[in-house]
Coordinates of C-alpha atoms and ligand atoms in Angstrom, one line a residue:
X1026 CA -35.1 2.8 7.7
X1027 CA -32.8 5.0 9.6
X1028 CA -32.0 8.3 7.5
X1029 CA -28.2 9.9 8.6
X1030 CA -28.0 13.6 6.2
X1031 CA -24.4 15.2 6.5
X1032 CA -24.6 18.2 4.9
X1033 CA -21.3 21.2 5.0
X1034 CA -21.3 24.9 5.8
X1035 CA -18.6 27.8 5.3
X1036 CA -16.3 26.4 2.8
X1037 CA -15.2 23.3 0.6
X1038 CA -12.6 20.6 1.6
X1039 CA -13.7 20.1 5.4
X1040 CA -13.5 16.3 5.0
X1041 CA -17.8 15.7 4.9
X1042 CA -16.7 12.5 3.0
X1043 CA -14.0 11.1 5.4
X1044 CA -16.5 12.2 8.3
X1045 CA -19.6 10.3 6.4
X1046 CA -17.0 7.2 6.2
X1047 CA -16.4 7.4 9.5
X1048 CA -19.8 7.4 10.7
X1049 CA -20.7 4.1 8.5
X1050 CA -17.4 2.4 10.1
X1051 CA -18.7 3.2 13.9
X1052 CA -21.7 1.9 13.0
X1053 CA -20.7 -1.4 10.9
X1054 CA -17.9 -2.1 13.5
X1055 CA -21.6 -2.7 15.6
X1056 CA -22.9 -5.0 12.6
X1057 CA -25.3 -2.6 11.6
X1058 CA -26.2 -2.4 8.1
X1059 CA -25.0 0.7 6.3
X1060 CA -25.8 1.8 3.0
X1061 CA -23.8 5.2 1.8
X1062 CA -25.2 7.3 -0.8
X1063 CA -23.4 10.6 -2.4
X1064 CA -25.0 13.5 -3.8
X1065 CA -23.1 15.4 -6.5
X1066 CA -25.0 18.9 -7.2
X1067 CA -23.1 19.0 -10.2
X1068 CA -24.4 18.9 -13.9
X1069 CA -22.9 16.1 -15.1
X1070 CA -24.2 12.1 -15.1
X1071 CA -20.6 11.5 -13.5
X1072 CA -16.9 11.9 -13.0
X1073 CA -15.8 10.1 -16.2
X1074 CA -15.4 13.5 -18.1
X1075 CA -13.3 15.3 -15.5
X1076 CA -10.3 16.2 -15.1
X1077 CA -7.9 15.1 -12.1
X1078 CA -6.6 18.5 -11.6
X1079 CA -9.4 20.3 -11.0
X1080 CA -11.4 17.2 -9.3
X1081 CA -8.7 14.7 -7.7
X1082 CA -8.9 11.1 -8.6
X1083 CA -11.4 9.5 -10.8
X1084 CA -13.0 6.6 -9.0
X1085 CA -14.3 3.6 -10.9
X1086 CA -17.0 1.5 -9.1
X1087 CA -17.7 -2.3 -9.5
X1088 CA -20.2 -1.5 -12.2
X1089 CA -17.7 0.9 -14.0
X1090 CA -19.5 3.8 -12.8
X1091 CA -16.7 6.5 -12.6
X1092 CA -17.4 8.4 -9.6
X1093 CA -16.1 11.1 -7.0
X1094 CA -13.1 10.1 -4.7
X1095 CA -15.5 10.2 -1.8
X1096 CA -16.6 6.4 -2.9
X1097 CA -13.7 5.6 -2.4
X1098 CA -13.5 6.5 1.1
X1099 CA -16.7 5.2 1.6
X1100 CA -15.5 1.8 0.4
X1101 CA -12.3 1.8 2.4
X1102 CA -14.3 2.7 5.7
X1103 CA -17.2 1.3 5.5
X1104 CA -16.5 -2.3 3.5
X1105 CA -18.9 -2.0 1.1
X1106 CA -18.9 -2.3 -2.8
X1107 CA -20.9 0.3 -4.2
X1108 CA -22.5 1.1 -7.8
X1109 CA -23.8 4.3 -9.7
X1110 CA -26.5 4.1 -7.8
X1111 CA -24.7 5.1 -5.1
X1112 CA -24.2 8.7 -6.4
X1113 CA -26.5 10.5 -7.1
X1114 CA -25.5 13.8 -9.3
X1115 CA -28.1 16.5 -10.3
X1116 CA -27.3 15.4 -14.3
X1117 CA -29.0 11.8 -13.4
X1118 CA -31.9 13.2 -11.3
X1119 CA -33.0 15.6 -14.5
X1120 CA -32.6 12.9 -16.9
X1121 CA -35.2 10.8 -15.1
X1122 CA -37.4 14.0 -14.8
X1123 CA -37.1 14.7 -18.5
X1124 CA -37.5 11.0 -19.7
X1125 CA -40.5 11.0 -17.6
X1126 CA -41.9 13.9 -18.4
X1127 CA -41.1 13.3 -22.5
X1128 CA -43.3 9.4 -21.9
X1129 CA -46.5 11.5 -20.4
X1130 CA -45.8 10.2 -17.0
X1131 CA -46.4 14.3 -15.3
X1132 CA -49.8 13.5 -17.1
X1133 CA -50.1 17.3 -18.1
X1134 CA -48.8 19.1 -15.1
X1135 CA -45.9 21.9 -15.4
X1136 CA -42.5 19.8 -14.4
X1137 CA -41.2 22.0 -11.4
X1138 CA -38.5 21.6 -9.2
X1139 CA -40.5 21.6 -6.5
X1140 CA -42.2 18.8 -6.3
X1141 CA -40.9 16.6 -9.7
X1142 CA -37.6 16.8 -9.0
X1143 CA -37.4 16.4 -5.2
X1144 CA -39.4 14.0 -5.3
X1145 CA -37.3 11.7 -7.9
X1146 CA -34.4 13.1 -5.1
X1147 CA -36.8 11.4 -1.9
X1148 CA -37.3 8.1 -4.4
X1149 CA -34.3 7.5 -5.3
X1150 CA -32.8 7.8 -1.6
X1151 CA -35.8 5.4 -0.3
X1152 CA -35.2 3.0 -3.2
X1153 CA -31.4 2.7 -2.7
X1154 CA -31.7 2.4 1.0
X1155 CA -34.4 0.0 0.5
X1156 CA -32.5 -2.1 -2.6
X1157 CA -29.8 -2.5 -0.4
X1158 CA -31.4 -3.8 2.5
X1159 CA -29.8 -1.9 4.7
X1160 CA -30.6 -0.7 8.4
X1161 CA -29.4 2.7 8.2
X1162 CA -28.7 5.1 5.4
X1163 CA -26.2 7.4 5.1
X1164 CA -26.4 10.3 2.7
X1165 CA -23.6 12.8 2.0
X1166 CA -24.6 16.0 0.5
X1167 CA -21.7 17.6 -1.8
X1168 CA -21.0 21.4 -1.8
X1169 CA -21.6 23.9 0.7
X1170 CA -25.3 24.8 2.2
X1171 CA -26.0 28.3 -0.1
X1172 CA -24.6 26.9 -3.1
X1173 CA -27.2 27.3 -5.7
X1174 CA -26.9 24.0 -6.7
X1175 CA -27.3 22.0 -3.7
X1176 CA -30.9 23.8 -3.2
X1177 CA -32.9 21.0 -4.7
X1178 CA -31.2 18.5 -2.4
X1179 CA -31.6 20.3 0.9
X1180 CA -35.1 20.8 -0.5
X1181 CA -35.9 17.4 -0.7
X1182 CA -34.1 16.6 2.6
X1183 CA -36.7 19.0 4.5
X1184 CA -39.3 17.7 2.9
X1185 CA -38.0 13.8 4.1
X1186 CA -37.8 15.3 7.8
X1187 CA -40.7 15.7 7.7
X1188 CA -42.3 12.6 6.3
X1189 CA -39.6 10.5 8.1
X1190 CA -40.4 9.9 12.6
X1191 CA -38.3 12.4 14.3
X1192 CA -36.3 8.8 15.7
X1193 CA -35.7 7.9 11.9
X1194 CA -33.9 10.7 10.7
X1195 CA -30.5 12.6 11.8
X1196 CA -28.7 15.7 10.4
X1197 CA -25.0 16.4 10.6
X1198 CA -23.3 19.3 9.9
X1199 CA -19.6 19.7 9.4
X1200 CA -18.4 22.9 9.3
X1201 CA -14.9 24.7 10.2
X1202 CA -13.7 26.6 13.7
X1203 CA -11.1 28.3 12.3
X1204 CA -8.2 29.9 14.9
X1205 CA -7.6 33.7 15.3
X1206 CA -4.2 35.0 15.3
X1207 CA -3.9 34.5 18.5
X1208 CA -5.4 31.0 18.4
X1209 CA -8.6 31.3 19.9
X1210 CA -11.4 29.5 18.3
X1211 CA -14.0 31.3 16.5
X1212 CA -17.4 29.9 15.9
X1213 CA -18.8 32.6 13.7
X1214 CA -18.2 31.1 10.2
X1215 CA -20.3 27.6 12.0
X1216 CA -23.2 29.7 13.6
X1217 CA -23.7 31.9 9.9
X1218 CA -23.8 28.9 8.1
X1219 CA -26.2 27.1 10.6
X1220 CA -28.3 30.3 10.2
X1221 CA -28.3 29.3 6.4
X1222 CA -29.4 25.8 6.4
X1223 CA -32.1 27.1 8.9
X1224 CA -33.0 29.5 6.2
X1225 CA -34.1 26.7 4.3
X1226 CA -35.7 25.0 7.3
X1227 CA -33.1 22.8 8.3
X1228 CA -32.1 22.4 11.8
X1229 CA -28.7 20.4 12.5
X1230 CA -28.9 17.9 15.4
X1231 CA -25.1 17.2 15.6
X1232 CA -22.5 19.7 14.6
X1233 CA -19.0 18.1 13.6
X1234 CA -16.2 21.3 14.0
X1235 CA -13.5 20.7 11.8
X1236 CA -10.3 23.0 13.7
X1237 CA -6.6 22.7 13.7
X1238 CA -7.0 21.8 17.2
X1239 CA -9.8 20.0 20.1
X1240 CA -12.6 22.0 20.7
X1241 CA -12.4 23.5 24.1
X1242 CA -15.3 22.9 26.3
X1243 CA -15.8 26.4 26.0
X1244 CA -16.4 26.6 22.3
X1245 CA -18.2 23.5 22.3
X1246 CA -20.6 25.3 24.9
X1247 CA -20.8 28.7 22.3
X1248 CA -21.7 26.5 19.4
X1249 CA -24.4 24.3 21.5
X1250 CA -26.0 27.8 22.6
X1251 CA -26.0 29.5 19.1
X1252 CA -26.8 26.6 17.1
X1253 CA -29.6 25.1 19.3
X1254 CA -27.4 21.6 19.6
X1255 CA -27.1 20.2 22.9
X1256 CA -23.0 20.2 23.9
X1257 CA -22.4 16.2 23.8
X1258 CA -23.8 16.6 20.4
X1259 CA -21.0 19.1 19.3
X1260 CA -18.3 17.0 18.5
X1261 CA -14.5 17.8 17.2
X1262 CA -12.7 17.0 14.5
X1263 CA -9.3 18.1 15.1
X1264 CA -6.4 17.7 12.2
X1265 CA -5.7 13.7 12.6
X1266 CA -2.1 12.4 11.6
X1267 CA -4.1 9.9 9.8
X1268 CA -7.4 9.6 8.3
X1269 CA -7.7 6.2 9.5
X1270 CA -7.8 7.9 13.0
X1271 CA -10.9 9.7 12.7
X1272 CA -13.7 7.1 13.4
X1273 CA -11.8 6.5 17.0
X1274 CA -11.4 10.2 17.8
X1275 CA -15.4 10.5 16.5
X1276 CA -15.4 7.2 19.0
X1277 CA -13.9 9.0 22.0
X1278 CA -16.1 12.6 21.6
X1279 CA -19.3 10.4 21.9
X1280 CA -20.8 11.0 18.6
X1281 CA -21.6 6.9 18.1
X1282 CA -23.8 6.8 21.6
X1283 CA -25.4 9.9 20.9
X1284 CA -26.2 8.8 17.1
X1285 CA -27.7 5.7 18.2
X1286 CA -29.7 7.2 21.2
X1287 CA -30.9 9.8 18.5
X1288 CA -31.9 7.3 16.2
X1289 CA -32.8 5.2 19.2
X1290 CA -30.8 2.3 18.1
X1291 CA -29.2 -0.2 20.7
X1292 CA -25.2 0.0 21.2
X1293 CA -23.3 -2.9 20.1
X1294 CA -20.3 -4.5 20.9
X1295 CA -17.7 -3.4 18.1
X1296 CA -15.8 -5.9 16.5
X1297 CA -12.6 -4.2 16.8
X1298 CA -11.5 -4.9 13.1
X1299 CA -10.7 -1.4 12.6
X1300 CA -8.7 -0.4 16.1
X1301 CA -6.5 -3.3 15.4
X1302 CA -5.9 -1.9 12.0
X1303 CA -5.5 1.4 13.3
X1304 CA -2.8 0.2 16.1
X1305 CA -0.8 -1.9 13.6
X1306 CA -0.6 1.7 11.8
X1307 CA 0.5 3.6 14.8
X1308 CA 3.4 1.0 15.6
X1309 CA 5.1 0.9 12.3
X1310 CA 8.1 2.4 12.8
X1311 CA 10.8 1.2 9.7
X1312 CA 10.0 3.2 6.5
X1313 CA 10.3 2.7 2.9
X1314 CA 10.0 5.5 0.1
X1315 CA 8.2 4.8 -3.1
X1316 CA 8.5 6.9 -5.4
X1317 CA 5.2 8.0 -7.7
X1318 CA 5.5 9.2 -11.0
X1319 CA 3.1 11.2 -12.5
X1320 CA 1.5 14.0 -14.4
X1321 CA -0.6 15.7 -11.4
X1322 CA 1.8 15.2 -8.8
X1323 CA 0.7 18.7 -7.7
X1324 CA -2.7 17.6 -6.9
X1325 CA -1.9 14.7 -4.6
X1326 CA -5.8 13.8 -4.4
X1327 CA -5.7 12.9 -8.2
X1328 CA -3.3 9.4 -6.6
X1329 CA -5.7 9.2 -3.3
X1330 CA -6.5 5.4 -4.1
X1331 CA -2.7 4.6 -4.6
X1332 CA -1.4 6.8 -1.5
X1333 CA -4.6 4.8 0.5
X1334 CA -2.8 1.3 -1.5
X1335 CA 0.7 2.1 -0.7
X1336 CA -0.4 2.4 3.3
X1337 CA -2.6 -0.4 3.2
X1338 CA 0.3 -2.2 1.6
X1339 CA 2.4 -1.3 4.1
X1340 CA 0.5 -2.2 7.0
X1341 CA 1.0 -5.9 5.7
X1342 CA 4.5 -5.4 5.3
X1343 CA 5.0 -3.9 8.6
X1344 CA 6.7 -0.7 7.1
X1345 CA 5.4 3.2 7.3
X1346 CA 5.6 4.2 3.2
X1347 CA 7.0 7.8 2.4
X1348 CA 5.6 8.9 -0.9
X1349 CA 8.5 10.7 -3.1
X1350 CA 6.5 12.7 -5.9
X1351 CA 7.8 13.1 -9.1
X1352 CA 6.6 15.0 -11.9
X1353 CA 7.0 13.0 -14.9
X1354 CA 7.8 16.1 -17.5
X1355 CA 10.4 17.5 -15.2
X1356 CA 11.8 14.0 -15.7
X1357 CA 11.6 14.1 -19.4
X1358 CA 13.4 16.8 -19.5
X1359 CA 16.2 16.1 -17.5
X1360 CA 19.1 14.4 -19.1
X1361 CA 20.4 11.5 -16.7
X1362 CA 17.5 10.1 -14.4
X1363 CA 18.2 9.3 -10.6
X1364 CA 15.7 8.2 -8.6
X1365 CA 16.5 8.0 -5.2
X1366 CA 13.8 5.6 -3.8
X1367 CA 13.2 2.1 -2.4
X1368 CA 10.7 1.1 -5.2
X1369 CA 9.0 3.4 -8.4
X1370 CA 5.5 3.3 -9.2
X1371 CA 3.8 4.6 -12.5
X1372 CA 0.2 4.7 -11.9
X1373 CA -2.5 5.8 -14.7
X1374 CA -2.6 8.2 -17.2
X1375 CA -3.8 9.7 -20.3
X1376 CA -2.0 11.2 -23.2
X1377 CA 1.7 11.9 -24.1
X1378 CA 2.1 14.4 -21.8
X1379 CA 4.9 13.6 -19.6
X1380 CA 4.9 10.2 -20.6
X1381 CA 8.6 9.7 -22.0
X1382 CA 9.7 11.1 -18.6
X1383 CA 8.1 8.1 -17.4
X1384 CA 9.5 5.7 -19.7
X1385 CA 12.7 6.7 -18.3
X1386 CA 11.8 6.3 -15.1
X1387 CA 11.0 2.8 -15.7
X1388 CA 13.8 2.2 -17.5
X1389 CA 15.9 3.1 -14.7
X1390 CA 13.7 0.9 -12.5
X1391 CA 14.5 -1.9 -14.7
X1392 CA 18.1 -1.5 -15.1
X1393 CA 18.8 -1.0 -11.8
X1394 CA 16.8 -3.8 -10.5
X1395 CA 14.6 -1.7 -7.6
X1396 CA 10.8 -2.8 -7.4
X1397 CA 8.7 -1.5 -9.9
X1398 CA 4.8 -1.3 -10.3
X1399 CA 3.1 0.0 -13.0
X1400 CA -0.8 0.4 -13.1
X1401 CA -2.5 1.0 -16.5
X1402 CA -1.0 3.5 -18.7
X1403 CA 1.9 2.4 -16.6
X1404 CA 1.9 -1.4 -17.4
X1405 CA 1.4 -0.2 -21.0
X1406 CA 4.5 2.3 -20.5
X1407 CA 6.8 -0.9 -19.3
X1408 CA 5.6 -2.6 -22.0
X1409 CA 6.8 0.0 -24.5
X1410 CA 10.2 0.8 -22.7
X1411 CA 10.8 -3.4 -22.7
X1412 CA 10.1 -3.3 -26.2
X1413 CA 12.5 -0.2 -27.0
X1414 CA 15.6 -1.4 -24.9
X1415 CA 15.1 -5.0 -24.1
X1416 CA 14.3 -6.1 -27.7
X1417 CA 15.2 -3.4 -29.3
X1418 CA 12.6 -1.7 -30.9
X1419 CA 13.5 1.5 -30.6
X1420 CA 10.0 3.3 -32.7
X1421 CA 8.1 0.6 -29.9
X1422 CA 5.1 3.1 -28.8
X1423 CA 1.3 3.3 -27.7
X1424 CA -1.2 4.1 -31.1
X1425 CA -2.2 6.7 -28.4
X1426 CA 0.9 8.6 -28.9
X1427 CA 2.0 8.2 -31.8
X1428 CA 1.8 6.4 -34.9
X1429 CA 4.4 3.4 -35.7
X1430 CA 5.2 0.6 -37.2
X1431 CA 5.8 -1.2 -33.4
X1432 CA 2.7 -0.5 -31.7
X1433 CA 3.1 -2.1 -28.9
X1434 CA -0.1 -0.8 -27.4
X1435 CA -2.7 -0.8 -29.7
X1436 CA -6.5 -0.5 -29.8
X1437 CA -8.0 -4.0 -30.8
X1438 CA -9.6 -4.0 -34.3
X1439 CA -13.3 -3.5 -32.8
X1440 CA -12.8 -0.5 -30.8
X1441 CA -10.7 1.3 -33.8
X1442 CA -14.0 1.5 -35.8
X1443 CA -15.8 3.4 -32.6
X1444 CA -13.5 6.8 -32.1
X1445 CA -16.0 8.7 -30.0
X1446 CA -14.1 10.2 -26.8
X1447 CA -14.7 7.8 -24.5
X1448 CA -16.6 5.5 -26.4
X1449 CA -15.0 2.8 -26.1
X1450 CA -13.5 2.8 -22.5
X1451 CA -13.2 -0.6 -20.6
X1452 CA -14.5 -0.2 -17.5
X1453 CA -15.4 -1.5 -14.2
X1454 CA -14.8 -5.3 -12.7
X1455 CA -13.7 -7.9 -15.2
X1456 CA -12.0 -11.6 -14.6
X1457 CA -8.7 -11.9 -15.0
X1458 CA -7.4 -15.3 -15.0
X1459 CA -3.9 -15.9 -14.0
X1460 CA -1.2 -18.2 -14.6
X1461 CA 0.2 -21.1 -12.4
X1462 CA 3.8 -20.4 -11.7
X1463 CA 4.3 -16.9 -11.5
X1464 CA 4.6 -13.9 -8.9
X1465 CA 0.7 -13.2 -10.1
X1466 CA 0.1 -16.3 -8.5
X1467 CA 2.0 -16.0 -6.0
X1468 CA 0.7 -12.8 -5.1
X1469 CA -3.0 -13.2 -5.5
X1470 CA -3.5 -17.1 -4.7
X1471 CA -5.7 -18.5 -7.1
X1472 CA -6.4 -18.4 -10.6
X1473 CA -10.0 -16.1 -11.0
X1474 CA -9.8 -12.2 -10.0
X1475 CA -12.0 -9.3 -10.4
X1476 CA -10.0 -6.1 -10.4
X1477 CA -11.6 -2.6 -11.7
X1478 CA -10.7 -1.2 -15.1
X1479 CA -10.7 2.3 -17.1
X1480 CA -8.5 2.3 -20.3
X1481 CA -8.9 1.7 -23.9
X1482 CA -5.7 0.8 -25.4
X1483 CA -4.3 -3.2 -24.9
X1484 CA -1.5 -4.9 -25.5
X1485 CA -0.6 -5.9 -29.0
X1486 CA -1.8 -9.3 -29.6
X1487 CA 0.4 -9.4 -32.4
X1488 CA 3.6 -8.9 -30.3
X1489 CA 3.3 -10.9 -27.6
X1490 CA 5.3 -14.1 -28.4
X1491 CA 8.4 -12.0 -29.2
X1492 CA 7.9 -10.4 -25.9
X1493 CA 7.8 -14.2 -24.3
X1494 CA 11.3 -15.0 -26.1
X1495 CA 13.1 -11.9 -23.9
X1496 CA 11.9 -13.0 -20.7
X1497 CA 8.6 -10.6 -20.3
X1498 CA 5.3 -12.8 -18.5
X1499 CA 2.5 -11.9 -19.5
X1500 CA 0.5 -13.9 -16.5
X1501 CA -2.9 -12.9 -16.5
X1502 CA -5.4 -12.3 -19.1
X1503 CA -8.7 -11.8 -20.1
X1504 CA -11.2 -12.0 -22.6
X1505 CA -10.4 -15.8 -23.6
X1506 CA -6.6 -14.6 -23.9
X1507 CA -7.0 -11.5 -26.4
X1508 CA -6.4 -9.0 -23.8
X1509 CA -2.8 -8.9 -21.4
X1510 CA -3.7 -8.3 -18.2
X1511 CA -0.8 -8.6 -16.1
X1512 CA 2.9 -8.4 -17.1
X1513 CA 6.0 -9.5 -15.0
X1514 CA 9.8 -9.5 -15.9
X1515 CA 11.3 -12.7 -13.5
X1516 CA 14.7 -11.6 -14.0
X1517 CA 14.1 -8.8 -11.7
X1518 CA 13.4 -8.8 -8.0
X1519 CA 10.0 -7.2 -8.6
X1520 CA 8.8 -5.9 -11.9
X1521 CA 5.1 -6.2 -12.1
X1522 CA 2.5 -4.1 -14.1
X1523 CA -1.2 -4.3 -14.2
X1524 CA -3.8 -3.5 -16.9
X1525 CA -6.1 -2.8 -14.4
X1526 CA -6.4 -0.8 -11.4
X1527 CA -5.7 -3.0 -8.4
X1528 CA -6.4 0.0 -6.0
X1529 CA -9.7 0.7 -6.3
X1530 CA -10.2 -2.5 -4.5
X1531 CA -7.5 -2.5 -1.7
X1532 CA -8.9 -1.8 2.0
X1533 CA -7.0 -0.7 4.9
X1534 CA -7.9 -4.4 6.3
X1535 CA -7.4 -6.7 3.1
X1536 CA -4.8 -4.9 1.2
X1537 CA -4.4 -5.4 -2.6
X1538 CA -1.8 -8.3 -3.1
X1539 CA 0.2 -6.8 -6.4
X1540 CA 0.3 -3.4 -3.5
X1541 CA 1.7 -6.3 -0.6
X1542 CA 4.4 -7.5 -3.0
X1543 CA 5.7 -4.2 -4.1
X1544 CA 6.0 -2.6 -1.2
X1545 CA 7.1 -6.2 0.8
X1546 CA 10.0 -6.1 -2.4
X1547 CA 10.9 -2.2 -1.3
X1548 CA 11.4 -3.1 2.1
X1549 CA 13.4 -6.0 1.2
X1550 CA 11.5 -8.8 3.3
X1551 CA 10.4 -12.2 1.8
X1552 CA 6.8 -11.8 -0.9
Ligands
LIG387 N1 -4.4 5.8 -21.6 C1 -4.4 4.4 -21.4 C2 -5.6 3.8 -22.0 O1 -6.6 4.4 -22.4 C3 -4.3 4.0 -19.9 C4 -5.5 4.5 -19.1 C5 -5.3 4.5 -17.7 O2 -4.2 4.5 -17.2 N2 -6.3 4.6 -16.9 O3 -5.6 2.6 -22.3

């Protein structure tokens, strides 16, 4: 097994997860087998608990696992589907210390970090790699070398240096070159925080600069002689327009020859998948503008997996897709709603916050016929404003926001006697089946899908047939037909929600059909 570390120095937010992905696509565009793992130094077990502002988007795996948006990357790049045990957070690693230690498995000794909990670290990496049956194994450490957290982790990665042959086992570090005033490149804030990982007996054999601009032979030179790394192994990682970009820029600074003669691995002809991808990006030149409403449209990261959607969906069409962001409470507070856009999305949500702003804004999708997809809370949204204005219900709302006699959205009778935060969240891939005849058929081709889920509430069984009589589809379901899955109003050129969340599983080379359709329907070419 072939061991590839990336671990990050001076400060958060240098893109370690898009230059992980990037790695695993050079090296699976050669058929080798990659297996990505990510380590989370935080407490908790995983992402479920937090909260989009603070974190970005909450990604749900095929397993339901909900997990850091750097999964999702890693799925995108690298074509893989991955599970929880894919990320490893410190929470997980001290819960298997603990459980052990509470059955007598430590047989008496004092449980130390050193070596109980590095080693579960070194076992879980091995079995992982090894499950997987993978070639190569590429491990992201989260954080920052020095954080206090992240010492256990860098810990056990010493200690698997050293167990592992010297051919086996490769360390990249990815750290920033950040421009003086007058632009020159400093390399101070990346030798300081190669002296830190060397503290702790680390020694980096490729060094990825992260800098607004190339690395100039020159700097490359000053970071090869402070930080002991030969220059072809000092590679740049300039802003790119598009992150899609970065495996062919990694491509054209070397880094996949010098990885494989490191790891003394042959070269393989790639197979070009992702080029051609990257070229049919580059040439789009028409562009549509989608507007996304939302309660964290500050944070764009919280949307990553619809922004990555919306593109892949685009590449398909043969359109470039502008994202208009729109905060859904300044829209509930405005009076008339205008929405200047080619098609509206409402993607997932929680709470009332901001919600009625995005009732409107489906409503005004509605009415004025421009393509709309909702996702999750915003399927449940259209089904609420249909029921208000289309049938007439005006008190039609989700038992999530309020109580009433029309709710449309409703917890089924099971999960209303579990109420523990959380407790009852459906999550992860289920099968949806969908009905002959419609654009959900159309769209996805045949009659089983798995898509990815995280929500509790449902659609009313109880309302459905009055729904039917106005003209709303409901055209795919689950659960032997108890739950709605997919809802679509034919009397409009594209009106099309989804219970689940189709993109988590859209890839930049097999786009997510309900994405295709939307964005074909905004650009006003044939679905
Ligand atoms: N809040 C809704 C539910 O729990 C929708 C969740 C979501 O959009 N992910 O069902």
């Amino acid at each position: 097994m072939k061991y590839i570390m990336v671990t990050g120095g001076v400060m958060s937010g240098l893109g370690k997860g898009i230059t992980s992905a990037s790695i695993g696509r050079l090296l699976v565009e050669m058929g080798y087998r990659v297996v990505p793992i990510k380590i989370d130094p935080y407490i908790n077990i995983d992402a479920g608990t937090m909260n989009p502002f603070q974190h970005g988007e909450v990604y749900v795996l095929k397993d339901g696992t909900e997990v850091d948006l750097d999964l999702g990357h890693y799925e995108r790049f690298i074509g893989v589907e991955l599970t929880g045990d894919h990320n490893i957070t410190t929470g997980k690693i001290y819960r298997n210390v603990i459980e052990k230690e509470r059955k007598g498995e430590y047989l008496g000794q004092t449980v130390q970090i050193i070596p109980h909990v590095t080693d579960e670290i070194k076992s879980w990496i091995r079995r992982v790699a090894k499950e997987n049956d993978a070639e190569i194994c590429l491990v992201e450490i989260g954080g920052t070398v020095g954080d206090i957290e992240g010492m256990p982790f860098l810990e056990a990665i010493r200690q698997m240096r050293n167990e592992e042959k010297p051919e086996d086992f490769l360390l990249v570090h990815v750290t920033l070159v950040p421009l003086d005033s007058s632009g020159e490149q400093k390399t101070k804030p990346t030798q300081h925080s190669v002296k830190e990982l060397r503290s702790i007996g680390l020694q980096p054999d490729v060094i990825v600069g992260r800098c607004a601009r190339r690395l100039e032979e020159g700097t490359k030179r000053k970071i090869s002689l402070f930080c002991d790394v030969p220059v072809e192994a000092v590679i740049s990682a300039e802003d790119a327009s598009d992150i899609y970009e970065v495996p062919l820029m990694f491509r054209d600074e070397g880094l996949d020859d010098y990885i494989l003669s490191k790891l003394k691995l042959e070269k393989r002809e790639p197979s070009g998948e992702w080029e051609r991808m990257v070229e049919k990006l580059r040439s789009l030149e028409d562009e549509v503008t989608i507007a996304v409403v939302g309660k964290y449209v500050d944070v764009q990261d919280s949307y990553l997996s619809i922004r990555e959607a919306l593109k892949h969906g685009g590449i398909e069409a043969g359109c470039k897709v502008r994202i208009l962001w729109i905060d859904s409470e300044e829209l509930e507070k405005a009076g008339d709603v205008e929405i200047d856009a080619d098609g509206i999305l409402v993607p997932g949500g929680f709470g009332k916050r901001g919600a009625e702003g995005k009732i409107k804004a489906i409503e005004y999708a509605r009415e004025n016929d421009i393509p709309f997809l909702g996702i999750c809370f915003g399927f449940q949204l259209a089904v609420i404003e249909f029921a208000r204005h289309v049938i007439g219900w005006e008190d039609a709302n989700s038992s999530e926001l309020a109580e009433t006699e029309h709710a449309v959205i409703d917890l089924l009778p099971e999960q209303k006697e579990i109420d523990e935060l959380g407790g009852t969240m459906r999550l992860g891939d289920i099968e949806v089946t969908i009905k002959p005849g419609t654009m959900a058929m159309k769209l996805y081709g045949r009659e089983k899908i798995y898509e990815r889920h995280r929500h509790r509430y449902e659609v009313n069984p109880d309302f459905i047939s009055e729904f039917e009589k106005y003209g709303l589809i409901f055209s795919g379901y689950s659960d032997g037909g108890r739950r709605m899955e997919i809802m679509e109003y034919p009397k409009n050129k594209f009106f099309f929600g989804t219970q689940f969340h189709p993109e988590f599983k859209s890839r930049p080379y097999s786009p997510s059909p309900p994405f295709v359709g939307f964005v074909k329907a905004a650009y006003g070419v044939e679905i």
